[in-house]
Amino acid sequence: MQTANLPDPSDATIGAGRIQRANSLVEDVYEAIFAQLMALKIPPGSRITVDSLVKEFNVSHTPIREALGRLEGEGLVLKTHLIGYRAAPQITRRRFDELYEMRLLLEPHGAAKAAAMMDEAKLNVLLEAAGVMSRREGKDDRVRYSNFARQDAIFHDKILEFSQNELIRETLSHQHTHFHIFRLMFHARVTEEALDEHEAILAAFGSADPDAAAKAMRIHIEHSRDRLLPAFD
Ligand SMILES: [Zn+2]
């Protein structure tokens, strides 16, 4: 990934001159738009014009369109024929409740199964995924927040992978849950508290304790729900 030195996406520093290869250009443009969407600089439901992004990032139309196509595949951007792109609207309160009900049914169960089959290699994968989230690296808040959202999605997805039910894993993955819930608000509390809860989940995996893993996962998801509920006030 070419994201280690991603500049603040709010300023137009991504010029063609500093990027050598076309694929890393698309990657950088993608990351910059992704960060703006996750941190609500591009508000949910708002129009996204290719021309304004071309100006903002000082690149041609092609990488912008490629990046928007990728974001469309992730459910963050919608494309309407003859109208163009807009940011996906905020999820509704009803969909939020449904998502958390589904997560509470599936993820504690998945965590218990993963804990029962835990080994050192798997634990290292999860420790690495969790570790990336806690690294601050001097990035600006928007980039850190969007990275956290993606990394949290990877962390939860890996646990489901290790629970060895691909149908459950795909079902949750197709909802792009983490991208939608992190877009409900842009606040450090969302990420800081989750780190402690992830520690508890990892401790349960470390001792290969299915009951503790299920409980820690349930608490994490319930707290995540409670942190984000004020977004609907
Ligand atoms: Zn999490």
Coordinates of C-alpha atoms and ligand atoms in Angstrom, one line a residue:
M1 CA 0.0 0.0 0.0
Q2 CA 1.1 3.5 -0.8
T3 CA -0.6 5.1 2.1
A4 CA 2.2 5.5 4.6
N5 CA 2.9 9.1 3.7
L6 CA -0.6 10.2 2.5
P7 CA -0.9 13.9 2.9
D8 CA -3.7 15.7 4.6
P9 CA -6.5 15.1 2.1
S10 CA -7.9 18.5 2.8
D11 CA -5.2 20.3 1.0
A12 CA -4.4 19.9 -2.7
T13 CA -0.9 18.5 -2.3
I14 CA -1.5 15.3 -4.3
G15 CA 0.1 16.5 -7.5
A16 CA 1.0 14.3 -10.5
G17 CA 4.6 15.3 -10.0
R18 CA 5.2 13.6 -6.7
I19 CA 3.7 10.3 -7.8
Q20 CA 5.5 8.0 -10.2
R21 CA 3.2 5.2 -11.1
A22 CA -0.4 5.4 -12.2
N23 CA -1.6 2.7 -9.9
S24 CA -0.2 4.4 -6.8
L25 CA -1.8 7.6 -8.1
V26 CA -5.2 6.0 -8.1
E27 CA -4.4 4.5 -4.7
D28 CA -3.5 7.9 -3.3
V29 CA -6.6 9.6 -4.8
Y30 CA -8.8 6.8 -3.5
E31 CA -7.3 7.1 0.0
A32 CA -7.8 10.9 0.0
I33 CA -11.5 10.7 -1.1
F34 CA -12.1 7.7 1.3
A35 CA -10.7 9.8 4.2
Q36 CA -13.0 12.7 3.3
L37 CA -16.0 10.5 3.1
M38 CA -15.3 8.7 6.4
A39 CA -14.6 11.9 8.3
L40 CA -17.7 13.6 6.8
K41 CA -15.7 16.3 5.0
I42 CA -17.8 15.0 2.0
P43 CA -21.2 14.9 3.8
P44 CA -23.4 11.8 3.3
G45 CA -25.8 12.3 0.4
S46 CA -24.0 15.2 -1.1
R47 CA -23.0 15.5 -4.7
I48 CA -19.5 14.6 -5.8
T49 CA -18.3 16.3 -9.0
V50 CA -15.4 14.8 -10.8
D51 CA -14.3 18.3 -12.0
S52 CA -14.0 19.7 -8.4
L53 CA -11.9 16.7 -7.4
V54 CA -9.7 17.1 -10.5
K55 CA -9.0 20.7 -9.3
E56 CA -8.6 19.8 -5.7
F57 CA -6.0 17.0 -6.3
N58 CA -4.5 18.4 -9.5
V59 CA -4.8 15.1 -11.4
S60 CA -6.6 14.1 -14.5
H61 CA -10.2 12.6 -14.7
T62 CA -9.0 9.0 -15.1
P63 CA -7.7 8.4 -11.5
I64 CA -10.7 10.2 -10.0
R65 CA -13.1 8.1 -11.9
E66 CA -11.2 4.9 -11.0
A67 CA -11.2 5.9 -7.4
L68 CA -14.9 6.7 -7.4
G69 CA -15.6 3.4 -9.1
R70 CA -13.8 1.6 -6.3
L71 CA -15.7 3.5 -3.6
E72 CA -18.9 2.7 -5.5
G73 CA -18.1 -1.0 -5.1
E74 CA -17.6 -0.4 -1.3
G75 CA -21.0 1.2 -1.0
L76 CA -19.7 4.6 -0.1
V77 CA -20.5 6.3 -3.4
L78 CA -23.6 6.0 -5.6
K79 CA -23.6 6.7 -9.3
T80 CA -26.7 7.7 -11.1
H81 CA -27.0 7.6 -14.9
L82 CA -26.8 11.2 -16.4
I83 CA -26.6 12.7 -12.9
G84 CA -23.3 11.6 -11.6
Y85 CA -21.8 10.7 -8.3
R86 CA -23.0 11.4 -4.8
A87 CA -21.9 10.2 -1.3
A88 CA -24.0 7.3 0.0
P89 CA -26.7 8.7 2.4
Q90 CA -26.3 8.1 6.1
I91 CA -27.8 4.8 7.2
T92 CA -31.2 5.1 8.8
R93 CA -31.9 4.5 12.5
R94 CA -33.8 1.4 11.5
R95 CA -31.0 0.0 9.5
F96 CA -28.6 0.9 12.3
D97 CA -30.7 -1.2 14.7
E98 CA -30.9 -4.0 12.3
L99 CA -27.1 -4.0 11.7
Y100 CA -26.4 -4.2 15.4
E101 CA -29.0 -6.9 16.0
M102 CA -27.3 -8.9 13.3
R103 CA -23.8 -8.2 14.6
L104 CA -24.8 -9.2 18.1
L105 CA -26.3 -12.5 16.8
L106 CA -23.3 -13.4 14.7
E107 CA -20.1 -11.9 16.0
P108 CA -19.9 -13.2 19.6
H109 CA -20.6 -16.7 18.2
G110 CA -17.9 -16.2 15.6
A111 CA -15.5 -15.0 18.3
A112 CA -16.2 -18.1 20.4
K113 CA -15.5 -20.4 17.5
A114 CA -12.4 -18.5 16.5
A115 CA -11.1 -18.7 20.1
A116 CA -11.7 -22.5 20.2
M117 CA -9.5 -22.9 17.1
M118 CA -7.0 -20.2 18.0
D119 CA -3.3 -20.8 17.4
E120 CA -0.2 -18.6 17.4
A121 CA -0.2 -17.7 13.7
K122 CA -3.9 -16.6 13.9
L123 CA -3.3 -14.7 17.1
N124 CA -0.4 -12.9 15.5
V125 CA -2.6 -11.9 12.5
L126 CA -5.2 -10.4 14.9
L127 CA -2.5 -8.7 17.1
E128 CA -1.1 -7.1 13.9
A129 CA -4.5 -5.9 12.8
A130 CA -5.3 -4.5 16.2
G131 CA -1.8 -2.9 16.5
V132 CA -2.2 -0.9 13.3
M133 CA -5.2 0.8 14.8
S134 CA -3.4 2.0 17.8
R135 CA -0.5 3.5 15.9
R136 CA -0.8 7.2 15.6
E137 CA 2.1 8.0 13.2
G138 CA 1.5 11.7 13.3
K139 CA -1.3 11.5 10.7
D140 CA -4.0 14.1 10.7
D141 CA -7.3 13.2 12.5
R142 CA -9.3 12.5 9.3
V143 CA -6.7 10.1 7.9
R144 CA -6.3 8.4 11.3
Y145 CA -10.1 8.0 11.6
S146 CA -10.6 6.6 8.1
N147 CA -7.6 4.2 8.6
F148 CA -9.1 3.1 11.9
A149 CA -12.5 2.3 10.2
R150 CA -10.8 0.2 7.6
Q151 CA -8.6 -1.6 10.1
D152 CA -11.5 -2.3 12.4
A153 CA -13.3 -3.9 9.4
I154 CA -10.3 -6.1 8.8
F155 CA -10.0 -7.0 12.4
H156 CA -13.6 -8.1 12.7
D157 CA -13.5 -9.8 9.3
K158 CA -10.3 -11.8 10.3
I159 CA -12.1 -13.1 13.4
L160 CA -15.0 -14.3 11.2
E161 CA -12.5 -15.9 8.8
F162 CA -11.0 -17.8 11.7
S163 CA -14.4 -18.9 12.8
Q164 CA -14.7 -20.8 9.5
N165 CA -18.2 -19.9 8.4
E166 CA -17.7 -18.2 5.0
L167 CA -21.5 -17.5 4.7
I168 CA -21.6 -15.5 7.9
R169 CA -18.4 -13.7 6.9
E170 CA -19.7 -12.8 3.5
T171 CA -23.1 -11.7 4.9
L172 CA -21.4 -9.2 7.2
S173 CA -18.8 -8.1 4.7
H174 CA -21.4 -7.3 2.1
Q175 CA -23.0 -4.8 4.4
H176 CA -19.9 -2.7 4.6
T177 CA -20.9 -2.3 8.2
H178 CA -17.8 -0.5 9.4
F179 CA -17.8 2.1 6.7
H180 CA -21.4 3.0 7.4
I181 CA -21.2 3.1 11.2
F182 CA -18.0 5.1 11.3
R183 CA -19.6 7.7 9.0
L184 CA -22.3 8.4 11.6
M185 CA -19.9 10.7 13.5
F186 CA -16.4 11.8 13.4
H187 CA -15.1 11.7 17.0
A188 CA -12.0 10.4 18.7
R189 CA -14.1 8.7 21.4
V190 CA -15.3 6.2 18.7
T191 CA -11.8 5.0 18.2
E192 CA -10.2 5.4 21.7
E193 CA -12.7 3.3 23.6
A194 CA -12.8 0.6 20.9
L195 CA -9.1 0.0 21.4
D196 CA -9.6 -1.1 25.0
E197 CA -12.4 -3.3 24.0
H198 CA -10.3 -4.9 21.3
E199 CA -7.6 -5.6 24.0
A200 CA -10.2 -7.6 26.0
I201 CA -11.1 -9.6 22.9
L202 CA -7.4 -10.3 22.2
A203 CA -6.8 -11.4 25.8
A204 CA -9.6 -13.9 25.4
F205 CA -8.1 -15.2 22.2
G206 CA -4.7 -15.3 23.9
S207 CA -6.0 -17.7 26.4
A208 CA -8.1 -19.5 23.8
D209 CA -11.2 -19.0 25.9
P210 CA -14.4 -19.2 23.8
D211 CA -16.8 -17.9 26.6
A212 CA -14.6 -14.9 27.3
A213 CA -14.2 -14.2 23.6
A214 CA -17.9 -14.2 23.0
K215 CA -18.5 -12.0 26.1
A216 CA -15.8 -9.5 25.1
M217 CA -17.1 -9.3 21.6
R218 CA -20.7 -8.8 22.8
I219 CA -19.6 -6.0 25.1
H220 CA -17.6 -4.3 22.3
I221 CA -20.5 -4.4 19.9
E222 CA -22.9 -3.1 22.6
H223 CA -20.6 -0.3 23.5
S224 CA -20.0 0.6 19.9
R225 CA -23.8 0.8 19.4
D226 CA -24.1 3.1 22.5
R227 CA -21.3 5.3 21.3
L228 CA -22.9 5.9 17.9
L229 CA -26.5 6.2 19.0
P230 CA -26.3 9.9 19.8
A231 CA -25.7 10.5 16.0
F232 CA -29.5 10.0 15.6
D233 CA -30.5 12.6 18.3
Ligands
ZN1 ZN -14.0 -3.3 16.7

